[in-house]
Amino acid sequence: MPDQVRHDEAHRRLRRLFPRPGNPRKGEFNTNSLVIDNHSHYMRLMALRLDQLPFRTPARVTGIDWSRLSDGDANRLRNLGFDEGVDVEALHGAPFGRDPLAVRIGRMMVAMRRAQAEAVSVETIGGAGS
Amino acid sequence: MSAFPLVALVGNPNAGKSALFNMLTGARQKVGNYPGVTVERKSGRLALADGRPVELVDLPGAYSLEPTSPDEEVTRDVVLGRQQGERLPDALLIVLDATNLDNHLRFALQLIGLGLPCVVALNMVDLARRDGLEIDPQALERALGVPVIATVAVRRRGGDELREALSEAIGAARLVRPGDGAAATHDFTAVQRRARAIAREVTTDTRAGTRSTSAIDRVALHPVVGPILFGLIMFLMFQAVFAWSKVPVDWIQSGVASAQAGAAAVLPDGVLRSLVVDGILAGVGAVIAFLPQVLVLFFFILILEASGYMVRAAFLMDRLMARVGLSGHAFIPLLSSFACAVPGIMATRTIEDPRHRLTTILIAPLMTCSARLPVYAVIIGAFIPARGIGWGFGLQGLVLFGLYLAGIAGALVAALVLRRTVTKGSPRGFMLEMPKYQLPHVRDIGLGLWTRAMIFLKRAGTIILVSNVALWALLAFPQAKPGQSALDASIAGRISWGLEKVVRPIGFNHEIALALIPAMAAREVAVSSLATAYAVDAKGEDNRAIEDRLRGRWSLATALAFLAWFVFAPQCLSTLAVTRRETNGWKWPAFMLGYLFTLAYGAAGAVYWGATALGL
């Protein structure tokens, strides 16, 4: 794949994530952490983590880094239904720092701290903010 | 009961298991404990469609056969026939939440794979319909290979069909399905994916999401509105404990007073009359008078739990708890400790991290339990003027609120210190399901209140009554010589002289020192002890209420120091006993006793000297 095509593809994904580029809803996501340079940015986009996912943006779990979690946390995460391919959406953040998160997984609501949400990689589906 | 076939009720947390259990067994429930562990065993009797009685045991909610808490371990061990003190069930009644099939089916598949006869209750089909989900029970039955009955436990729908299906299942030959069950359940991810595939297959989704729940959550979990709402609910709860219970408490007190007058009229003057009037009736009266407050408090706690708000409260509080080294998990046991530290400490078994759990156990007695309420109520009633402070709130309620806040602040500081010293360790996550909002059902709240009331009265009937009569004996013997105070002559009077020397610097008088001894059995005994102490001292001629008697004898500084003492003091043998059991030894209850008495002494001293310096 030529570099330009990959570059454009990455921008399209970014646009989907942020309908108004560079102007995310306040307090939800900081685009500064997504530095756009030549080749690496789409890689970072692919590696969007659940704790970075803007609120009310439907997404799909692409992978879970079980090694980042303690045995107990990993077990509980599995028991709550986290698995590749399931739909998730961050709905609420608790007061004082928007941590923990209230995450919808399938038809269930789950409370989890950002520290554990970091282990979950996601990609957005549909239009962002739709 | 053990002669009857055993059916285990098993399913995910929040599947409506308890409501189903209540529907099937009614009030015929027995609550006990599994040997060696602290997990509650709830069982009841159920008549099948063919008239055969079976024992139904309500197992703790679990997500899978891979346990993450002691509760879930018991569930796994029972269904595998490995739990000490429990037979292998003759059948499993699996409860599924129809609105959350993809998650709940995984555990169901694992359970069916065990090969025991199974019946599936597809619960909350009404809520599923409300959310736009149509589920085909026949298709689910075909996919699972076991009977599936649609139920709405809170509306008592589906009970007869369940009894019918269980009649057929029990006694049926054991199904062993290699490949389908046992082998497949070992691969967790495979079971998970199969569960999702089945859920997709049997569900017709006409709308997405759980609308009403997310609409409420937009308010209840709002970063600004959420905590305000939570604070209001807590404040309302504590005002109600005072306001709603006032009338029934007055009734009970006048009832006890007339019983005492009746007994005094019938019985001849002497030791027996003193025992009945000042010992038994006074003690029992003080205990029953306190029942309305317990019921109001448990009414709120049960509603918060049943409505699904309790977990939201944990969510809102997690950040705060994390700052003192705990998690939102600790919030629920701690909130329960407002009613009584004993169930609160027992509820800590849902905390996985052993250090979090130990810390929570150690600070639980600092949550103002309802046993302190009679103490607070009497002292506040006697020394704090019943003045309004605007908006319908009174100064007395404000002082009560302040005492609760003092306990909470003390607990937070204690947790912070403990987590940095004796329970040091790495932090652990906070992860739990937030159940759908539901209107609590009258029957479930009623049964819960009934169980709590019985547990409280049983405790009152034994420990408190015995300690009151023992106290009466200590106070009444030996009889005073003419011209001598009855109190000074008694055995308790002599014991308390030693104690008085210790508590004199914090403003406590001899009667308080005396009341602190029996109050070790239970805090509320302090009130009846004070009443008994002053009643015996006045030789029964003084019929004024305890409040009036205290007002004349205590300074305001002493009264405030007494309140401060009860915020912290571990005056409850039951709490220490349950701590011993939960921590498997005397080390932690001894530590708890030491650190809490130190805190209480310090706080009471600071308040006494502060108040004295201010000229109160």
XYZ file of C-alpha atoms in Angstrom:
746
model
C 0.000 0.000 0.000
C 1.519 3.366 -1.009
C 2.215 5.709 1.826
C -0.237 8.331 0.589
C -3.118 5.863 0.591
C -2.284 4.751 4.103
C -2.046 8.334 5.159
C -5.462 9.179 3.704
C -7.019 6.119 5.272
C -5.710 7.200 8.639
C -7.167 10.655 8.198
C -10.526 9.213 7.276
C -10.542 7.191 10.470
C -9.589 10.241 12.462
C -12.352 12.290 10.876
C -14.827 9.584 11.808
C -13.628 9.679 15.362
C -13.785 13.435 15.619
C -16.471 15.012 13.443
C -14.982 18.439 14.177
C -11.253 17.824 14.003
C -9.241 19.542 16.674
C -12.372 20.491 18.568
C -13.374 17.544 20.693
C -16.079 17.966 23.271
C -14.599 19.587 26.312
C -13.060 17.296 28.856
C -13.638 14.175 26.877
C -10.606 13.602 24.761
C -7.390 15.377 24.114
C -6.286 15.221 20.492
C -2.796 16.251 21.513
C -2.165 12.660 22.443
C -2.829 11.739 18.793
C 0.089 13.450 17.136
C -0.378 13.292 13.393
C 2.882 12.720 11.598
C 3.725 10.738 8.517
C 3.428 7.091 9.311
C 2.867 6.425 12.945
C -0.461 8.122 13.660
C -2.744 5.507 12.166
C -0.950 2.928 14.249
C -1.817 4.918 17.336
C -5.349 5.268 16.152
C -5.672 1.528 15.784
C -4.428 1.219 19.356
C -7.133 3.492 20.801
C -7.781 2.255 24.285
C -11.110 2.093 26.107
C -10.006 4.768 28.557
C -9.276 7.101 25.606
C -12.571 6.460 23.867
C -14.742 9.583 23.864
C -18.033 9.258 25.735
C -21.058 8.045 23.771
C -18.974 6.708 20.893
C -19.914 3.135 20.011
C -16.839 0.963 19.575
C -15.783 -2.657 19.243
C -13.193 -4.452 21.338
C -10.208 -5.392 19.159
C -8.061 -6.948 21.824
C -7.375 -7.214 25.524
C -3.904 -7.139 26.995
C -4.458 -9.643 29.780
C -0.876 -9.294 30.946
C -1.590 -5.720 32.085
C -4.225 -6.964 34.515
C -3.880 -8.777 37.809
C -5.334 -12.294 37.830
C -8.380 -11.163 39.763
C -9.057 -8.198 37.484
C -8.542 -10.334 34.361
C -10.970 -12.940 35.656
C -13.584 -10.366 36.487
C -13.182 -8.592 33.139
C -13.703 -11.923 31.388
C -16.696 -12.709 33.584
C -18.286 -9.391 32.710
C -18.144 -10.437 29.073
C -15.114 -8.551 27.710
C -13.862 -10.340 24.618
C -12.710 -9.497 21.128
C -15.589 -8.407 18.943
C -18.065 -7.253 21.591
C -19.607 -3.789 21.405
C -18.671 -1.263 24.066
C -19.489 2.365 24.720
C -18.254 4.641 27.491
C -21.347 6.373 28.854
C -20.413 8.163 32.056
C -17.429 9.153 34.127
C -17.663 9.451 37.887
C -17.270 12.868 39.498
C -13.820 14.120 40.507
C -11.742 13.168 37.475
C -14.192 11.124 35.390
C -12.896 7.924 36.922
C -14.207 5.213 37.164
C -16.070 4.861 33.878
C -19.544 3.469 33.300
C -19.191 1.350 30.192
C -21.952 -0.345 28.264
C -20.896 -3.804 27.110
C -23.512 -5.549 25.034
C -26.674 -4.934 27.053
C -24.921 -4.594 30.352
C -23.529 -1.599 32.228
C -20.213 -2.071 33.944
C -18.277 0.229 36.244
C -14.504 0.084 35.839
C -11.534 2.266 36.619
C -9.521 3.843 33.820
C -6.499 1.850 34.988
C -8.240 -1.377 33.924
C -9.872 0.156 30.843
C -6.339 0.799 29.569
C -5.926 -2.906 28.907
C -8.824 -2.927 26.431
C -8.126 -1.889 22.829
C -11.082 -0.695 20.779
C -11.951 0.710 17.380
C -14.917 2.925 16.746
C -17.857 1.732 14.698
C -20.480 3.747 12.860
C -20.171 7.515 12.937
C -18.617 9.098 15.978
C -21.019 10.945 18.208
C -23.970 9.643 16.238
C -35.378 -31.027 55.590
C -32.379 -32.944 54.312
C -34.591 -35.887 53.328
C -36.136 -33.851 50.521
C -34.539 -33.535 47.110
C -32.326 -30.467 46.857
C -32.763 -27.891 44.099
C -30.134 -25.176 43.761
C -31.217 -21.784 42.485
C -28.258 -20.446 40.561
C -27.547 -17.572 38.207
C -25.728 -14.308 37.618
C -25.947 -11.508 40.125
C -28.844 -9.160 39.259
C -30.776 -11.873 37.422
C -33.669 -11.499 39.866
C -32.703 -14.632 41.764
C -33.844 -13.406 45.159
C -37.212 -12.283 43.825
C -37.665 -15.710 42.227
C -36.650 -17.384 45.482
C -39.180 -15.276 47.400
C -41.853 -16.094 44.846
C -41.245 -19.855 45.092
C -40.770 -20.207 48.845
C -42.739 -17.279 50.281
C -41.944 -16.598 53.908
C -40.787 -20.172 54.555
C -37.116 -19.250 54.476
C -34.191 -20.330 56.593
C -30.998 -18.287 56.727
C -27.806 -19.928 57.930
C -24.140 -20.189 57.077
C -21.938 -22.621 55.211
C -19.479 -24.246 57.621
C -15.964 -22.817 57.639
C -16.804 -19.875 55.399
C -18.875 -16.776 56.001
C -21.179 -17.167 53.054
C -24.872 -17.047 53.864
C -26.973 -20.082 53.043
C -30.584 -19.221 52.274
C -33.008 -22.078 51.814
C -36.717 -22.654 51.772
C -39.298 -25.313 51.101
C -41.140 -25.591 47.854
C -43.944 -27.949 46.851
C -43.618 -29.292 43.323
C -46.550 -29.623 40.926
C -46.969 -33.306 41.902
C -47.003 -32.386 45.608
C -43.489 -33.584 46.417
C -41.665 -31.188 48.735
C -38.156 -30.097 47.780
C -35.590 -27.924 49.495
C -34.664 -24.900 47.403
C -31.307 -23.330 48.192
C -30.522 -19.835 46.906
C -26.826 -19.906 45.896
C -24.798 -16.670 45.794
C -24.863 -14.966 42.387
C -21.924 -15.849 40.142
C -20.803 -15.004 36.619
C -19.132 -18.300 35.831
C -17.516 -21.382 37.312
C -14.289 -19.350 37.578
C -14.879 -17.664 40.941
C -13.609 -14.185 41.765
C -14.928 -14.060 45.340
C -15.598 -16.439 48.249
C -19.330 -16.231 47.403
C -18.747 -17.434 43.868
C -16.486 -20.191 45.204
C -19.355 -21.548 47.292
C -21.635 -21.516 44.253
C -19.097 -23.438 42.193
C -18.388 -25.931 44.972
C -22.086 -26.629 45.578
C -22.878 -27.352 41.934
C -19.787 -29.564 41.730
C -20.813 -31.363 44.931
C -17.622 -30.271 46.692
C -19.079 -27.865 49.245
C -18.718 -29.006 52.831
C -22.102 -29.233 54.531
C -24.123 -29.369 51.330
C -25.337 -32.281 49.231
C -24.898 -32.360 45.489
C -28.139 -30.795 44.223
C -30.667 -33.111 42.557
C -31.434 -30.397 40.043
C -30.421 -26.872 39.123
C -32.856 -24.038 38.571
C -30.885 -21.613 36.401
C -32.066 -17.992 36.362
C -31.396 -15.911 33.268
C -32.045 -12.213 32.844
C -33.857 -11.965 29.520
C -32.487 -8.466 28.970
C -28.891 -9.615 29.306
C -28.816 -13.012 27.668
C -25.407 -12.799 26.018
C -23.716 -12.479 29.381
C -25.969 -14.755 31.420
C -26.072 -17.603 28.931
C -22.371 -18.279 29.377
C -22.824 -19.338 32.995
C -25.963 -21.272 32.024
C -23.998 -23.204 29.396
C -21.311 -24.036 31.945
C -23.945 -25.222 34.416
C -25.847 -27.296 31.877
C -22.512 -28.831 30.891
C -22.206 -30.301 34.404
C -24.864 -32.852 33.491
C -27.269 -32.283 36.395
C -30.975 -32.049 35.532
C -31.631 -28.380 34.763
C -34.590 -26.061 34.346
C -34.037 -22.543 33.041
C -36.144 -19.636 34.290
C -36.046 -16.911 31.660
C -36.689 -14.062 34.056
C -37.658 -10.417 33.504
C -39.285 -11.075 30.145
C -41.444 -7.997 30.813
C -38.396 -5.748 31.084
C -36.982 -7.285 27.927
C -40.177 -6.428 26.090
C -40.010 -2.908 27.475
C -36.522 -2.614 25.979
C -37.765 -3.854 22.623
C -36.425 -7.416 22.892
C -38.465 -10.389 21.778
C -37.033 -13.690 22.991
C -38.222 -17.023 21.705
C -38.280 -19.467 24.657
C -38.785 -22.457 22.343
C -35.725 -21.542 20.299
C -33.725 -21.123 23.518
C -34.996 -24.501 24.727
C -33.795 -26.132 21.498
C -30.397 -24.413 21.707
C -29.812 -25.325 25.356
C -31.454 -28.751 25.388
C -33.227 -28.106 28.727
C -36.726 -26.796 29.551
C -37.026 -22.990 29.475
C -39.837 -21.212 31.353
C -40.538 -17.510 30.901
C -41.024 -15.810 34.287
C -41.582 -12.411 35.823
C -40.603 -13.093 39.420
C -41.609 -9.707 40.807
C -45.125 -10.242 39.441
C -45.245 -13.907 40.448
C -45.620 -15.088 36.873
C -44.331 -18.478 35.779
C -44.273 -20.151 39.208
C -46.648 -23.028 38.363
C -44.830 -23.803 35.129
C -41.512 -23.865 37.022
C -42.905 -26.296 39.615
C -44.149 -28.481 36.782
C -40.823 -28.473 34.951
C -38.925 -29.192 38.177
C -41.216 -32.166 38.926
C -40.233 -33.658 35.607
C -36.560 -32.802 35.930
C -36.086 -34.307 39.395
C -35.703 -38.013 39.158
C -34.973 -37.843 35.452
C -31.898 -39.774 34.412
C -28.706 -37.733 34.548
C -27.853 -36.291 31.215
C -24.266 -36.717 30.219
C -23.446 -35.023 27.023
C -19.780 -35.345 26.149
C -18.450 -32.796 23.707
C -21.376 -30.510 24.169
C -20.922 -29.931 27.873
C -17.922 -30.915 29.926
C -15.264 -30.509 27.258
C -16.589 -27.252 25.875
C -16.902 -25.566 29.270
C -13.166 -25.708 29.787
C -12.548 -23.190 27.035
C -13.954 -20.019 28.521
C -13.776 -17.945 25.360
C -15.484 -20.650 23.327
C -18.370 -20.835 25.812
C -18.587 -17.069 25.818
C -18.826 -16.930 22.055
C -21.334 -19.725 21.916
C -23.440 -17.876 24.469
C -23.396 -14.761 22.339
C -24.303 -16.737 19.226
C -27.287 -18.351 20.982
C -28.405 -14.992 22.373
C -28.331 -13.498 18.880
C -30.225 -16.466 17.492
C -33.145 -16.367 19.957
C -33.470 -12.597 20.357
C -35.247 -10.221 18.030
C -34.057 -6.731 18.804
C -36.445 -4.011 17.808
C -34.637 -1.208 19.629
C -31.136 -0.723 20.954
C -30.069 -0.232 24.516
C -31.822 -0.036 27.836
C -33.521 3.295 27.431
C -35.072 4.041 30.789
C -31.934 3.038 32.663
C -29.680 5.238 30.560
C -32.112 8.139 30.878
C -32.007 7.894 34.687
C -28.244 7.435 34.637
C -27.777 10.669 32.721
C -29.002 12.361 35.875
C -27.934 9.930 38.607
C -24.368 9.555 37.285
C -23.959 13.153 36.172
C -20.640 14.449 37.527
C -22.311 17.393 39.244
C -25.964 16.454 39.710
C -25.145 12.835 40.687
C -23.282 13.576 43.931
C -25.841 16.234 44.901
C -28.662 13.745 44.409
C -26.723 11.162 46.398
C -26.147 13.607 49.249
C -29.845 14.489 49.288
C -30.848 10.822 49.450
C -28.478 10.246 52.379
C -29.720 13.357 54.180
C -33.364 12.415 53.645
C -32.608 8.934 54.950
C -31.209 10.230 58.232
C -33.942 12.798 58.735
C -36.516 10.058 58.134
C -34.898 7.771 60.691
C -35.643 10.440 63.261
C -38.954 11.785 62.019
C -40.803 8.648 60.871
C -39.957 6.610 63.937
C -41.013 9.231 66.480
C -44.694 8.279 66.740
C -44.251 4.474 67.013
C -41.404 4.984 69.505
C -43.728 7.064 71.673
C -46.388 4.352 71.490
C -43.933 1.649 72.488
C -42.574 3.707 75.358
C -46.011 4.433 76.782
C -46.908 0.746 76.305
C -43.853 -0.342 78.278
C -44.547 2.259 80.952
C -48.083 0.978 81.478
C -46.769 -2.607 81.568
C -44.317 -1.547 84.254
C -47.074 0.171 86.213
C -49.284 -2.921 85.850
C -46.510 -5.240 87.045
C -45.711 -2.956 89.952
C -49.347 -3.007 91.030
C -49.646 -6.802 90.863
C -46.329 -7.876 92.333
C -45.494 -7.437 96.027
C -42.702 -5.019 96.817
C -39.363 -6.773 96.829
C -36.629 -8.281 94.726
C -39.019 -9.951 92.250
C -40.859 -6.721 91.527
C -37.579 -4.887 91.094
C -36.351 -7.621 88.725
C -39.479 -7.506 86.570
C -39.978 -3.751 86.506
C -36.424 -2.367 86.569
C -34.615 -5.350 85.058
C -36.698 -7.161 82.459
C -39.359 -4.657 81.397
C -36.988 -1.682 81.367
C -34.447 -3.611 79.302
C -36.919 -5.060 76.820
C -38.652 -1.710 76.505
C -35.446 0.089 75.631
C -34.754 -2.484 72.935
C -38.174 -2.603 71.284
C -38.433 1.175 71.301
C -35.508 1.134 68.954
C -37.081 -1.236 66.418
C -38.877 1.499 64.392
C -35.555 3.226 63.712
C -33.953 -0.016 62.556
C -36.888 -0.660 60.262
C -36.847 2.822 58.720
C -33.116 2.560 58.052
C -33.354 -0.924 56.570
C -36.326 0.208 54.530
C -34.066 2.754 52.830
C -31.124 0.384 52.433
C -33.316 -2.382 50.967
C -34.889 0.080 48.524
C -31.507 1.409 47.458
C -30.342 -2.156 46.860
C -33.457 -3.377 45.076
C -33.735 -0.313 42.849
C -30.191 -0.679 41.524
C -29.013 2.618 43.001
C -26.648 1.068 45.546
C -24.079 0.190 42.862
C -24.384 3.715 41.396
C -23.576 5.048 44.836
C -20.463 2.828 44.839
C -19.588 4.210 41.401
C -19.960 7.802 42.601
C -17.943 7.091 45.726
C -15.147 5.038 44.152
C -12.835 7.970 43.543
C -13.211 9.098 47.125
C -12.638 5.568 48.419
C -9.640 5.189 46.106
C -8.070 8.227 47.748
C -8.025 6.439 51.079
C -6.767 3.251 49.452
C -10.108 1.446 49.118
C -12.527 0.869 46.264
C -16.183 1.542 45.642
C -16.727 -2.112 46.614
C -16.080 -1.085 50.199
C -18.884 1.436 50.023
C -21.735 -1.067 50.164
C -20.508 -2.916 53.270
C -19.770 0.439 54.865
C -23.200 1.809 54.010
C -24.763 -1.369 55.427
C -22.752 -0.743 58.575
C -24.903 2.323 59.147
C -27.620 -0.125 60.081
C -25.355 -2.568 61.897
C -21.649 -3.345 61.612
C -22.323 -7.074 61.919
C -24.010 -7.548 58.503
C -21.720 -4.812 57.149
C -18.610 -6.752 58.111
C -20.160 -9.921 56.728
C -20.862 -8.083 53.462
C -17.138 -7.401 53.039
C -16.770 -10.913 51.661
C -17.687 -9.439 48.261
C -14.361 -7.562 48.350
C -11.769 -9.684 46.599
C -8.621 -7.934 47.718
C -7.769 -9.262 51.204
C -6.146 -5.986 52.305
C -9.078 -3.891 51.128
C -11.333 -6.286 52.918
C -9.398 -6.183 56.193
C -9.266 -2.377 56.082
C -13.005 -2.213 55.438
C -13.695 -4.576 58.345
C -11.534 -2.490 60.663
C -13.259 0.802 59.814
C -16.808 -0.584 59.573
C -17.536 -0.024 63.304
C -16.879 3.700 62.737
C -19.952 3.922 60.535
C -22.683 5.088 62.867
C -24.731 1.940 63.348
C -28.363 2.068 64.374
C -27.488 0.822 67.872
C -25.940 4.207 68.533
C -29.197 5.915 67.593
C -30.990 5.387 70.932
C -27.883 6.690 72.692
C -27.690 9.705 70.396
C -31.452 10.224 70.526
C -31.547 10.342 74.322
C -28.531 12.619 74.700
C -29.550 14.920 71.849
C -33.117 14.987 73.175
C -31.868 15.930 76.621
C -29.203 18.502 75.790
C -29.808 19.923 72.314
C -32.794 22.292 72.096
C -35.464 21.267 69.575
C -35.033 24.459 67.605
C -35.732 24.925 63.905
C -32.917 26.046 61.652
C -35.107 26.787 58.649
C -36.488 24.780 55.714
C -38.200 22.424 58.110
C -34.951 21.049 59.519
C -34.163 21.069 63.197
C -31.015 21.621 65.206
C -31.333 18.118 66.684
C -31.283 16.550 63.230
C -28.284 18.682 62.322
C -26.340 17.475 65.371
C -27.244 13.896 64.478
C -26.035 14.485 60.924
C -22.819 15.916 62.364
C -22.262 12.771 64.440
C -22.687 10.629 61.340
C -20.220 12.854 59.474
C -17.731 12.577 62.347
C -17.894 8.789 62.101
C -17.382 8.901 58.334
C -14.457 11.322 58.610
C -12.903 9.149 61.304
C -13.306 6.091 59.100
C -11.701 7.774 56.091
C -8.709 8.950 58.110
C -8.404 5.532 59.749
C -8.500 3.825 56.337
C -5.813 6.143 55.009
C -3.558 5.434 57.955
C -4.261 1.688 57.980
C -3.585 1.340 54.239
C -0.188 2.961 54.755
C 0.720 0.887 57.791
C -0.875 -2.388 58.839
C -2.718 -3.195 55.583
C -0.137 -1.853 53.153
C -0.297 -3.244 49.612
C -0.783 -2.507 45.952
C -4.114 -1.063 44.807
C -6.627 -3.254 43.069
C -9.296 -2.450 40.508
C -12.946 -1.640 40.872
C -15.061 -3.563 38.426
C -18.690 -4.482 38.786
C -21.963 -4.729 36.982
C -24.428 -1.860 37.261
C -27.855 -3.462 37.308
C -30.859 -2.010 35.526
C -33.043 0.325 37.520
C -36.122 -1.434 38.822
C -39.065 -0.461 40.928
C -38.531 -2.302 44.208
C -41.313 -4.785 44.871
C -43.355 -4.488 48.049
C -43.131 -8.220 48.819
C -39.334 -8.356 48.526
C -38.860 -5.236 50.664
C -41.397 -6.586 53.163
C -39.657 -9.966 53.427
C -36.293 -8.234 53.806
C -37.619 -6.029 56.591
C -39.223 -9.003 58.315
C -35.935 -10.948 58.262
C -34.013 -7.940 59.645
C -36.580 -7.305 62.354
C -36.445 -10.957 63.452
C -32.639 -10.979 63.504
C -32.635 -7.774 65.536
C -35.282 -8.937 67.999
C -33.562 -12.282 68.462
C -30.373 -10.470 69.273
C -32.294 -8.127 71.526
C -34.096 -11.027 73.172
C -30.863 -12.779 74.072
C -27.751 -10.654 74.479
C -29.446 -7.438 75.455
C -32.005 -8.909 77.839
C -29.436 -11.152 79.514
C -26.991 -8.296 79.941
C -29.752 -6.071 81.294
C -30.830 -8.580 83.889
C -27.198 -9.262 84.788
C -26.697 -5.550 85.123
C -29.784 -5.241 87.271
C -28.373 -7.956 89.546
C -25.022 -6.189 89.728
C -26.833 -2.985 90.552
C -29.366 -4.388 93.009
C -27.030 -6.523 95.155
C -25.989 -6.190 97.815
C -28.912 -4.099 99.043
C -28.058 -0.660 100.319
C -28.049 0.052 104.046
C -30.247 2.929 105.195
C -28.728 6.267 104.297
C -26.499 4.793 101.620
C -26.965 5.268 97.879
C -28.219 2.068 96.232
C -25.765 2.565 93.420
C -22.733 2.988 95.647
C -23.508 -0.155 97.575
C -23.871 -2.422 94.548
C -21.251 -4.711 93.006
C -21.310 -2.774 89.733
C -20.818 0.404 91.719
C -17.610 -0.987 93.133
C -16.316 -2.244 89.762
C -17.061 1.076 88.177
C -14.997 3.027 90.705
C -11.869 1.697 89.044
C -13.150 2.492 85.581
C -14.250 5.911 86.694
C -10.674 6.872 87.543
C -9.758 6.161 83.913
C -12.640 8.094 82.348
C -12.811 10.977 84.829
C -10.294 13.070 82.797
C -12.630 12.992 79.779
C -15.566 14.293 81.806
C -17.388 11.025 82.531
C -19.076 10.551 85.901
C -19.643 7.395 87.885
C -22.983 6.489 86.257
C -21.401 6.722 82.796
C -18.532 4.488 83.873
C -21.171 2.107 85.171
C -23.178 2.215 81.917
C -20.102 1.565 79.785
C -19.650 -1.909 81.289
C -22.927 -3.526 80.122
C -22.868 -1.395 76.942
C -20.091 -3.699 75.755
C -22.849 -6.198 74.969
C -24.532 -3.671 72.694
C -24.368 0.102 72.572
C -28.076 0.673 72.986
C -27.813 -0.982 76.411
C -26.057 2.189 77.578
C -29.411 3.984 77.521
C -31.290 1.367 79.484
C -28.317 1.038 81.831
C -28.334 4.733 82.533
C -32.089 4.527 83.004
C -31.690 1.570 85.366
C -28.821 3.223 87.222
C -30.769 6.390 87.832
C -34.014 4.480 88.507
C -32.369 2.274 91.142
C -30.685 5.299 92.635
C -34.018 7.085 92.965
C -35.589 3.921 94.429
C -38.350 3.970 91.823
C -39.891 7.182 93.109
C -38.540 9.231 90.279
C -40.802 8.716 87.281
C -39.373 11.398 85.051
C -38.106 10.410 81.617
C -34.432 9.524 81.317
C -33.851 12.779 79.399
C -35.029 14.898 82.334
C -32.929 12.956 84.802
C -29.801 13.342 82.664
C -30.345 17.066 82.179
C -30.038 17.688 85.883
C -26.965 15.553 86.381
C -24.700 16.054 83.392
C -23.031 19.182 82.126
C -23.319 19.918 78.398
C -19.580 19.246 78.051
C -20.039 15.782 79.539
C -22.991 15.083 77.240
C -21.004 16.108 74.155
C -18.000 14.042 75.277
C -20.339 11.070 75.764
C -21.600 11.504 72.171
C -18.013 11.745 70.884
C -17.117 8.578 72.794
C -19.902 6.652 71.105
C -18.855 7.814 67.637
C -15.652 5.779 68.015
C -15.897 3.283 70.873
C -16.059 -0.426 69.873
C -18.853 -1.084 72.340
C -20.289 -4.151 70.709
C -19.248 -7.709 71.478
C -21.136 -8.963 68.406
C -18.971 -6.833 66.118
C -15.794 -8.141 67.725
C -17.082 -11.711 67.492
C -17.943 -11.400 63.801
C -14.554 -9.782 63.139
C -12.882 -12.714 64.815
C -14.775 -15.074 62.551
C -14.168 -13.079 59.373
C -10.446 -12.681 60.034
C -9.958 -16.158 61.500
C -8.318 -15.209 64.758
C -8.171 -12.866 67.720
C -5.399 -10.686 66.325
C -7.583 -8.274 64.329
C -10.487 -7.966 66.773
C -7.898 -7.203 69.477
C -6.322 -4.600 67.220
C -9.761 -3.150 66.464
C -10.612 -2.952 70.158
C -7.352 -1.191 70.957
C -7.351 1.379 68.197
C -11.025 2.260 68.546
C -10.889 2.715 72.333
C -7.829 4.921 71.878
C -9.696 7.010 69.292
C -12.807 7.213 71.480
C -10.817 8.292 74.522
C -8.970 10.928 72.533
C -12.100 12.272 70.842
C -14.166 12.409 74.039
C -11.294 14.098 75.860
C -10.819 16.663 73.105
C -14.546 17.443 73.024
C -14.816 17.677 76.820
C -11.877 19.996 77.234
C -12.798 21.999 74.146
C -16.364 22.462 75.402
C -15.188 23.286 78.921
C -12.763 25.887 77.544
C -15.656 27.435 75.596
C -17.615 27.628 78.822
C -20.408 25.206 77.791
